[in-house]
Amino acid sequence: MPVRGRWYLMTPRRVMKTLGVALGDEVEVRFAVADQDAVNVPNALAEALETHGDLAEVWDSWTPGKRRGWAHRVASAKTAPTIAKRVDEVLTVLAES
């Protein structure tokens, strides 16, 4: 958070304790820029795309953001039936594209 030419990082107390720093201490923070095109595809969706090669081509033509959104929808499912239902939804959307 910028304040009068300086930057402040707000962190939970448990993180500060783990790092051995106190309020007001100066720390050095480094960031690594993640690959903007990376998409973590859930196993169930990856297997379905392997089975349906023609739909995999459509999947690959989508933007990384669109793929991430659909992959997240599948990954956020908690039960096997919901995962299967959401994979089918993705395949349907791909077939209609």
mmCIF file of N, CA and C in Angstrom:
data_model
loop_
_atom_site.group_PDB
_atom_site.id
_atom_site.type_symbol
_atom_site.label_atom_id
_atom_site.label_comp_id
_atom_site.label_asym_id
_atom_site.label_seq_id
_atom_site.Cartn_x
_atom_site.Cartn_y
_atom_site.Cartn_z
ATOM 1 N N MET A 1 0.852 -1.148 0.000
ATOM 2 C CA MET A 1 0.000 0.000 0.000
ATOM 3 C C MET A 1 0.916 1.235 0.000
ATOM 4 N N PRO A 2 0.766 2.111 -0.991
ATOM 5 C CA PRO A 2 1.624 3.299 -1.035
ATOM 6 C C PRO A 2 1.129 4.396 -0.088
ATOM 7 N N VAL A 3 2.075 4.987 0.650
ATOM 8 C CA VAL A 3 1.762 6.109 1.536
ATOM 9 C C VAL A 3 2.936 7.070 1.502
ATOM 10 N N ARG A 4 2.721 8.264 0.990
ATOM 11 C CA ARG A 4 3.736 9.321 0.961
ATOM 12 C C ARG A 4 5.092 8.854 0.437
ATOM 13 N N GLY A 5 5.088 8.210 -0.695
ATOM 14 C CA GLY A 5 6.342 7.811 -1.324
ATOM 15 C C GLY A 5 6.942 6.512 -0.813
ATOM 16 N N ARG A 6 6.323 5.881 0.156
ATOM 17 C CA ARG A 6 6.804 4.597 0.672
ATOM 18 C C ARG A 6 5.720 3.557 0.462
ATOM 19 N N TRP A 7 6.128 2.308 0.485
ATOM 20 C CA TRP A 7 5.168 1.220 0.313
ATOM 21 C C TRP A 7 5.088 0.408 1.598
ATOM 22 N N TYR A 8 3.877 0.013 1.958
ATOM 23 C CA TYR A 8 3.638 -0.787 3.143
ATOM 24 C C TYR A 8 2.926 -2.068 2.736
ATOM 25 N N LEU A 9 3.302 -3.145 3.390
ATOM 26 C CA LEU A 9 2.703 -4.445 3.118
ATOM 27 C C LEU A 9 1.934 -4.886 4.352
ATOM 28 N N MET A 10 0.645 -5.105 4.175
ATOM 29 C CA MET A 10 -0.189 -5.543 5.299
ATOM 30 C C MET A 10 -0.215 -7.070 5.302
ATOM 31 N N THR A 11 0.148 -7.652 6.440
ATOM 32 C CA THR A 11 0.176 -9.115 6.557
ATOM 33 C C THR A 11 -0.470 -9.541 7.871
ATOM 34 N N PRO A 12 -0.989 -10.752 7.914
ATOM 35 C CA PRO A 12 -1.547 -11.264 9.167
ATOM 36 C C PRO A 12 -0.454 -11.419 10.228
ATOM 37 N N ARG A 13 -0.837 -11.331 11.466
ATOM 38 C CA ARG A 13 0.127 -11.444 12.573
ATOM 39 C C ARG A 13 0.847 -12.790 12.573
ATOM 40 N N ARG A 14 0.125 -13.866 12.218
ATOM 41 C CA ARG A 14 0.762 -15.189 12.217
ATOM 42 C C ARG A 14 1.898 -15.251 11.193
ATOM 43 N N VAL A 15 1.749 -14.546 10.067
ATOM 44 C CA VAL A 15 2.815 -14.513 9.062
ATOM 45 C C VAL A 15 4.007 -13.736 9.607
ATOM 46 N N MET A 16 3.730 -12.617 10.248
ATOM 47 C CA MET A 16 4.812 -11.820 10.828
ATOM 48 C C MET A 16 5.570 -12.617 11.881
ATOM 49 N N LYS A 17 4.842 -13.363 12.711
ATOM 50 C CA LYS A 17 5.469 -14.172 13.749
ATOM 51 C C LYS A 17 6.343 -15.260 13.127
ATOM 52 N N THR A 18 5.814 -15.916 12.097
ATOM 53 C CA THR A 18 6.574 -16.964 11.411
ATOM 54 C C THR A 18 7.863 -16.411 10.813
ATOM 55 N N LEU A 19 7.800 -15.206 10.287
ATOM 56 C CA LEU A 19 8.974 -14.587 9.658
ATOM 57 C C LEU A 19 9.905 -13.918 10.654
ATOM 58 N N GLY A 20 9.441 -13.765 11.878
ATOM 59 C CA GLY A 20 10.275 -13.129 12.891
ATOM 60 C C GLY A 20 10.410 -11.631 12.702
ATOM 61 N N VAL A 21 9.364 -11.007 12.208
ATOM 62 C CA VAL A 21 9.382 -9.556 12.031
ATOM 63 C C VAL A 21 8.284 -8.929 12.878
ATOM 64 N N ALA A 22 8.472 -7.661 13.185
ATOM 65 C CA ALA A 22 7.511 -6.935 14.004
ATOM 66 C C ALA A 22 6.985 -5.730 13.233
ATOM 67 N N LEU A 23 5.907 -5.183 13.719
ATOM 68 C CA LEU A 23 5.304 -4.006 13.116
ATOM 69 C C LEU A 23 6.342 -2.891 13.019
ATOM 70 N N GLY A 24 6.506 -2.341 11.831
ATOM 71 C CA GLY A 24 7.463 -1.257 11.614
ATOM 72 C C GLY A 24 8.819 -1.708 11.091
ATOM 73 N N ASP A 25 9.097 -3.019 11.116
ATOM 74 C CA ASP A 25 10.361 -3.515 10.580
ATOM 75 C C ASP A 25 10.401 -3.326 9.068
ATOM 76 N N GLU A 26 11.596 -3.074 8.560
ATOM 77 C CA GLU A 26 11.767 -3.000 7.111
ATOM 78 C C GLU A 26 12.082 -4.393 6.601
ATOM 79 N N VAL A 27 11.424 -4.783 5.524
ATOM 80 C CA VAL A 27 11.643 -6.082 4.902
ATOM 81 C C VAL A 27 11.809 -5.885 3.407
ATOM 82 N N GLU A 28 12.452 -6.835 2.786
ATOM 83 C CA GLU A 28 12.588 -6.821 1.325
ATOM 84 C C GLU A 28 11.619 -7.846 0.767
ATOM 85 N N VAL A 29 10.830 -7.424 -0.207
ATOM 86 C CA VAL A 29 9.834 -8.301 -0.816
ATOM 87 C C VAL A 29 10.157 -8.433 -2.296
ATOM 88 N N ARG A 30 10.132 -9.666 -2.780
ATOM 89 C CA ARG A 30 10.370 -9.919 -4.206
ATOM 90 C C ARG A 30 9.184 -10.676 -4.778
ATOM 91 N N PHE A 31 8.859 -10.383 -5.998
ATOM 92 C CA PHE A 31 7.757 -11.043 -6.673
ATOM 93 C C PHE A 31 8.271 -11.722 -7.934
ATOM 94 N N ALA A 32 7.735 -12.865 -8.212
ATOM 95 C CA ALA A 32 8.018 -13.545 -9.478
ATOM 96 C C ALA A 32 6.752 -13.448 -10.319
ATOM 97 N N VAL A 33 6.894 -13.007 -11.536
ATOM 98 C CA VAL A 33 5.739 -12.873 -12.414
ATOM 99 C C VAL A 33 5.390 -14.253 -12.958
ATOM 100 N N ALA A 34 4.152 -14.656 -12.721
ATOM 101 C CA ALA A 34 3.694 -15.968 -13.172
ATOM 102 C C ALA A 34 3.488 -15.956 -14.680
ATOM 103 N N ASP A 35 3.594 -17.123 -15.283
ATOM 104 C CA ASP A 35 3.337 -17.272 -16.711
ATOM 105 C C ASP A 35 1.879 -16.922 -16.974
ATOM 106 N N GLN A 36 1.654 -15.879 -17.737
ATOM 107 C CA GLN A 36 0.303 -15.388 -17.995
ATOM 108 C C GLN A 36 -0.537 -16.344 -18.828
ATOM 109 N N ASP A 37 0.114 -17.275 -19.524
ATOM 110 C CA ASP A 37 -0.614 -18.224 -20.368
ATOM 111 C C ASP A 37 -0.829 -19.575 -19.696
ATOM 112 N N ALA A 38 -0.360 -19.723 -18.474
ATOM 113 C CA ALA A 38 -0.475 -21.012 -17.776
ATOM 114 C C ALA A 38 -1.924 -21.271 -17.369
ATOM 115 N N VAL A 39 -2.351 -22.511 -17.568
ATOM 116 C CA VAL A 39 -3.694 -22.931 -17.175
ATOM 117 C C VAL A 39 -3.563 -24.284 -16.480
ATOM 118 N N ASN A 40 -4.037 -24.373 -15.239
ATOM 119 C CA ASN A 40 -4.034 -25.637 -14.511
ATOM 120 C C ASN A 40 -5.327 -26.373 -14.824
ATOM 121 N N VAL A 41 -5.212 -27.363 -15.679
ATOM 122 C CA VAL A 41 -6.388 -28.118 -16.119
ATOM 123 C C VAL A 41 -6.589 -29.315 -15.186
ATOM 124 N N PRO A 42 -7.774 -29.426 -14.572
ATOM 125 C CA PRO A 42 -8.039 -30.573 -13.700
ATOM 126 C C PRO A 42 -7.929 -31.892 -14.469
ATOM 127 N N ASN A 43 -7.535 -32.949 -13.773
ATOM 128 C CA ASN A 43 -7.330 -34.252 -14.418
ATOM 129 C C ASN A 43 -8.543 -34.732 -15.198
ATOM 130 N N ALA A 44 -9.724 -34.594 -14.613
ATOM 131 C CA ALA A 44 -10.937 -35.080 -15.288
ATOM 132 C C ALA A 44 -11.160 -34.355 -16.611
ATOM 133 N N LEU A 45 -10.910 -33.064 -16.629
ATOM 134 C CA LEU A 45 -11.076 -32.292 -17.858
ATOM 135 C C LEU A 45 -9.976 -32.626 -18.858
ATOM 136 N N ALA A 46 -8.751 -32.788 -18.382
ATOM 137 C CA ALA A 46 -7.632 -33.138 -19.267
ATOM 138 C C ALA A 46 -7.886 -34.485 -19.945
ATOM 139 N N GLU A 47 -8.392 -35.447 -19.182
ATOM 140 C CA GLU A 47 -8.689 -36.768 -19.746
ATOM 141 C C GLU A 47 -9.796 -36.682 -20.790
ATOM 142 N N ALA A 48 -10.817 -35.876 -20.520
ATOM 143 C CA ALA A 48 -11.910 -35.709 -21.476
ATOM 144 C C ALA A 48 -11.415 -35.056 -22.761
ATOM 145 N N LEU A 49 -10.521 -34.084 -22.628
ATOM 146 C CA LEU A 49 -9.979 -33.418 -23.817
ATOM 147 C C LEU A 49 -9.099 -34.358 -24.634
ATOM 148 N N GLU A 50 -8.370 -35.253 -23.955
ATOM 149 C CA GLU A 50 -7.564 -36.249 -24.674
ATOM 150 C C GLU A 50 -8.459 -37.197 -25.461
ATOM 151 N N THR A 51 -9.585 -37.558 -24.885
ATOM 152 C CA THR A 51 -10.524 -38.466 -25.537
ATOM 153 C C THR A 51 -11.187 -37.805 -26.748
ATOM 154 N N HIS A 52 -11.449 -36.518 -26.641
ATOM 155 C CA HIS A 52 -12.121 -35.774 -27.716
ATOM 156 C C HIS A 52 -11.122 -34.799 -28.345
ATOM 157 N N GLY A 53 -10.264 -35.324 -29.205
ATOM 158 C CA GLY A 53 -9.204 -34.516 -29.802
ATOM 159 C C GLY A 53 -9.705 -33.307 -30.569
ATOM 160 N N ASP A 54 -10.861 -33.447 -31.254
ATOM 161 C CA ASP A 54 -11.404 -32.316 -32.003
ATOM 162 C C ASP A 54 -11.804 -31.180 -31.065
ATOM 163 N N LEU A 55 -12.318 -31.530 -29.891
ATOM 164 C CA LEU A 55 -12.687 -30.505 -28.921
ATOM 165 C C LEU A 55 -11.455 -29.913 -28.249
ATOM 166 N N ALA A 56 -10.403 -30.701 -28.139
ATOM 167 C CA ALA A 56 -9.144 -30.195 -27.572
ATOM 168 C C ALA A 56 -8.579 -29.077 -28.442
ATOM 169 N N GLU A 57 -8.769 -29.203 -29.750
ATOM 170 C CA GLU A 57 -8.296 -28.144 -30.655
ATOM 171 C C GLU A 57 -9.056 -26.842 -30.399
ATOM 172 N N VAL A 58 -10.359 -26.946 -30.174
ATOM 173 C CA VAL A 58 -11.149 -25.761 -29.859
ATOM 174 C C VAL A 58 -10.682 -25.183 -28.525
ATOM 175 N N TRP A 59 -10.476 -26.057 -27.533
ATOM 176 C CA TRP A 59 -9.978 -25.638 -26.209
ATOM 177 C C TRP A 59 -8.684 -24.843 -26.364
ATOM 178 N N ASP A 60 -7.771 -25.359 -27.178
ATOM 179 C CA ASP A 60 -6.484 -24.686 -27.381
ATOM 180 C C ASP A 60 -6.626 -23.342 -28.080
ATOM 181 N N SER A 61 -7.717 -23.158 -28.820
ATOM 182 C CA SER A 61 -7.921 -21.884 -29.522
ATOM 183 C C SER A 61 -8.473 -20.800 -28.594
ATOM 184 N N TRP A 62 -9.010 -21.209 -27.435
ATOM 185 C CA TRP A 62 -9.536 -20.231 -26.479
ATOM 186 C C TRP A 62 -8.398 -19.455 -25.825
ATOM 187 N N THR A 63 -8.700 -18.277 -25.335
ATOM 188 C CA THR A 63 -7.696 -17.485 -24.629
ATOM 189 C C THR A 63 -7.375 -18.162 -23.297
ATOM 190 N N PRO A 64 -6.177 -17.910 -22.766
ATOM 191 C CA PRO A 64 -5.844 -18.487 -21.460
ATOM 192 C C PRO A 64 -6.851 -18.123 -20.376
ATOM 193 N N GLY A 65 -7.355 -16.904 -20.398
ATOM 194 C CA GLY A 65 -8.323 -16.483 -19.388
ATOM 195 C C GLY A 65 -9.617 -17.279 -19.458
ATOM 196 N N LYS A 66 -10.081 -17.528 -20.669
ATOM 197 C CA LYS A 66 -11.307 -18.307 -20.839
ATOM 198 C C LYS A 66 -11.087 -19.751 -20.394
ATOM 199 N N ARG A 67 -9.920 -20.310 -20.747
ATOM 200 C CA ARG A 67 -9.607 -21.678 -20.317
ATOM 201 C C ARG A 67 -9.494 -21.759 -18.802
ATOM 202 N N ARG A 68 -8.845 -20.754 -18.187
ATOM 203 C CA ARG A 68 -8.719 -20.742 -16.722
ATOM 204 C C ARG A 68 -10.081 -20.699 -16.052
ATOM 205 N N GLY A 69 -10.998 -19.908 -16.605
ATOM 206 C CA GLY A 69 -12.333 -19.800 -16.033
ATOM 207 C C GLY A 69 -13.069 -21.130 -16.036
ATOM 208 N N TRP A 70 -13.051 -21.825 -17.167
ATOM 209 C CA TRP A 70 -13.718 -23.118 -17.251
ATOM 210 C C TRP A 70 -12.997 -24.173 -16.420
ATOM 211 N N ALA A 71 -11.673 -24.117 -16.411
ATOM 212 C CA ALA A 71 -10.907 -25.073 -15.603
ATOM 213 C C ALA A 71 -11.223 -24.873 -14.121
ATOM 214 N N HIS A 72 -11.349 -23.630 -13.709
ATOM 215 C CA HIS A 72 -11.690 -23.344 -12.306
ATOM 216 C C HIS A 72 -13.078 -23.869 -11.981
ATOM 217 N N ARG A 73 -14.006 -23.715 -12.915
ATOM 218 C CA ARG A 73 -15.364 -24.225 -12.678
ATOM 219 C C ARG A 73 -15.336 -25.720 -12.399
ATOM 220 N N VAL A 74 -14.550 -26.461 -13.168
ATOM 221 C CA VAL A 74 -14.445 -27.909 -12.943
ATOM 222 C C VAL A 74 -13.702 -28.187 -11.638
ATOM 223 N N ALA A 75 -12.594 -27.493 -11.409
ATOM 224 C CA ALA A 75 -11.762 -27.743 -10.227
ATOM 225 C C ALA A 75 -12.474 -27.401 -8.919
ATOM 226 N N SER A 76 -13.426 -26.488 -8.967
ATOM 227 C CA SER A 76 -14.110 -26.085 -7.733
ATOM 228 C C SER A 76 -15.206 -27.062 -7.317
ATOM 229 N N ALA A 77 -15.515 -28.022 -8.175
ATOM 230 C CA ALA A 77 -16.520 -29.035 -7.828
ATOM 231 C C ALA A 77 -15.962 -29.941 -6.737
ATOM 232 N N LYS A 78 -16.830 -30.355 -5.814
ATOM 233 C CA LYS A 78 -16.364 -31.145 -4.672
ATOM 234 C C LYS A 78 -16.682 -32.627 -4.772
ATOM 235 N N THR A 79 -17.680 -32.993 -5.559
ATOM 236 C CA THR A 79 -18.050 -34.406 -5.648
ATOM 237 C C THR A 79 -17.846 -34.912 -7.068
ATOM 238 N N ALA A 80 -17.636 -36.206 -7.190
ATOM 239 C CA ALA A 80 -17.413 -36.814 -8.507
ATOM 240 C C ALA A 80 -18.564 -36.549 -9.477
ATOM 241 N N PRO A 81 -19.822 -36.667 -9.031
ATOM 242 C CA PRO A 81 -20.912 -36.379 -9.975
ATOM 243 C C PRO A 81 -20.902 -34.927 -10.469
ATOM 244 N N THR A 82 -20.570 -34.002 -9.583
ATOM 245 C CA THR A 82 -20.519 -32.592 -9.987
ATOM 246 C C THR A 82 -19.361 -32.355 -10.935
ATOM 247 N N ILE A 83 -18.231 -32.977 -10.682
ATOM 248 C CA ILE A 83 -17.085 -32.849 -11.585
ATOM 249 C C ILE A 83 -17.472 -33.358 -12.968
ATOM 250 N N ALA A 84 -18.081 -34.531 -13.027
ATOM 251 C CA ALA A 84 -18.490 -35.115 -14.314
ATOM 252 C C ALA A 84 -19.488 -34.211 -15.032
ATOM 253 N N LYS A 85 -20.435 -33.653 -14.280
ATOM 254 C CA LYS A 85 -21.432 -32.752 -14.866
ATOM 255 C C LYS A 85 -20.756 -31.521 -15.468
ATOM 256 N N ARG A 86 -19.800 -30.968 -14.743
ATOM 257 C CA ARG A 86 -19.131 -29.754 -15.215
ATOM 258 C C ARG A 86 -18.204 -30.039 -16.400
ATOM 259 N N VAL A 87 -17.576 -31.199 -16.403
ATOM 260 C CA VAL A 87 -16.763 -31.577 -17.562
ATOM 261 C C VAL A 87 -17.671 -31.681 -18.784
ATOM 262 N N ASP A 88 -18.846 -32.290 -18.622
ATOM 263 C CA ASP A 88 -19.802 -32.381 -19.730
ATOM 264 C C ASP A 88 -20.235 -31.001 -20.211
ATOM 265 N N GLU A 89 -20.412 -30.064 -19.274
ATOM 266 C CA GLU A 89 -20.763 -28.691 -19.651
ATOM 267 C C GLU A 89 -19.675 -28.085 -20.536
ATOM 268 N N VAL A 90 -18.428 -28.276 -20.131
ATOM 269 C CA VAL A 90 -17.309 -27.734 -20.908
ATOM 270 C C VAL A 90 -17.298 -28.356 -22.299
ATOM 271 N N LEU A 91 -17.466 -29.665 -22.374
ATOM 272 C CA LEU A 91 -17.457 -30.345 -23.669
ATOM 273 C C LEU A 91 -18.606 -29.855 -24.554
ATOM 274 N N THR A 92 -19.749 -29.601 -23.960
ATOM 275 C CA THR A 92 -20.890 -29.083 -24.717
ATOM 276 C C THR A 92 -20.590 -27.701 -25.285
ATOM 277 N N VAL A 93 -20.029 -26.838 -24.450
ATOM 278 C CA VAL A 93 -19.680 -25.477 -24.899
ATOM 279 C C VAL A 93 -18.624 -25.557 -26.000
ATOM 280 N N LEU A 94 -17.657 -26.451 -25.844
ATOM 281 C CA LEU A 94 -16.633 -26.610 -26.871
ATOM 282 C C LEU A 94 -17.243 -27.084 -28.184
ATOM 283 N N ALA A 95 -18.177 -28.011 -28.106
ATOM 284 C CA ALA A 95 -18.819 -28.554 -29.319
ATOM 285 C C ALA A 95 -19.641 -27.485 -30.026
ATOM 286 N N GLU A 96 -20.197 -26.551 -29.264
ATOM 287 C CA GLU A 96 -21.003 -25.495 -29.837
ATOM 288 C C GLU A 96 -20.176 -24.343 -30.370
ATOM 289 N N SER A 97 -18.895 -24.315 -30.057
ATOM 290 C CA SER A 97 -18.012 -23.217 -30.498
ATOM 291 C C SER A 97 -17.558 -23.400 -31.932
#
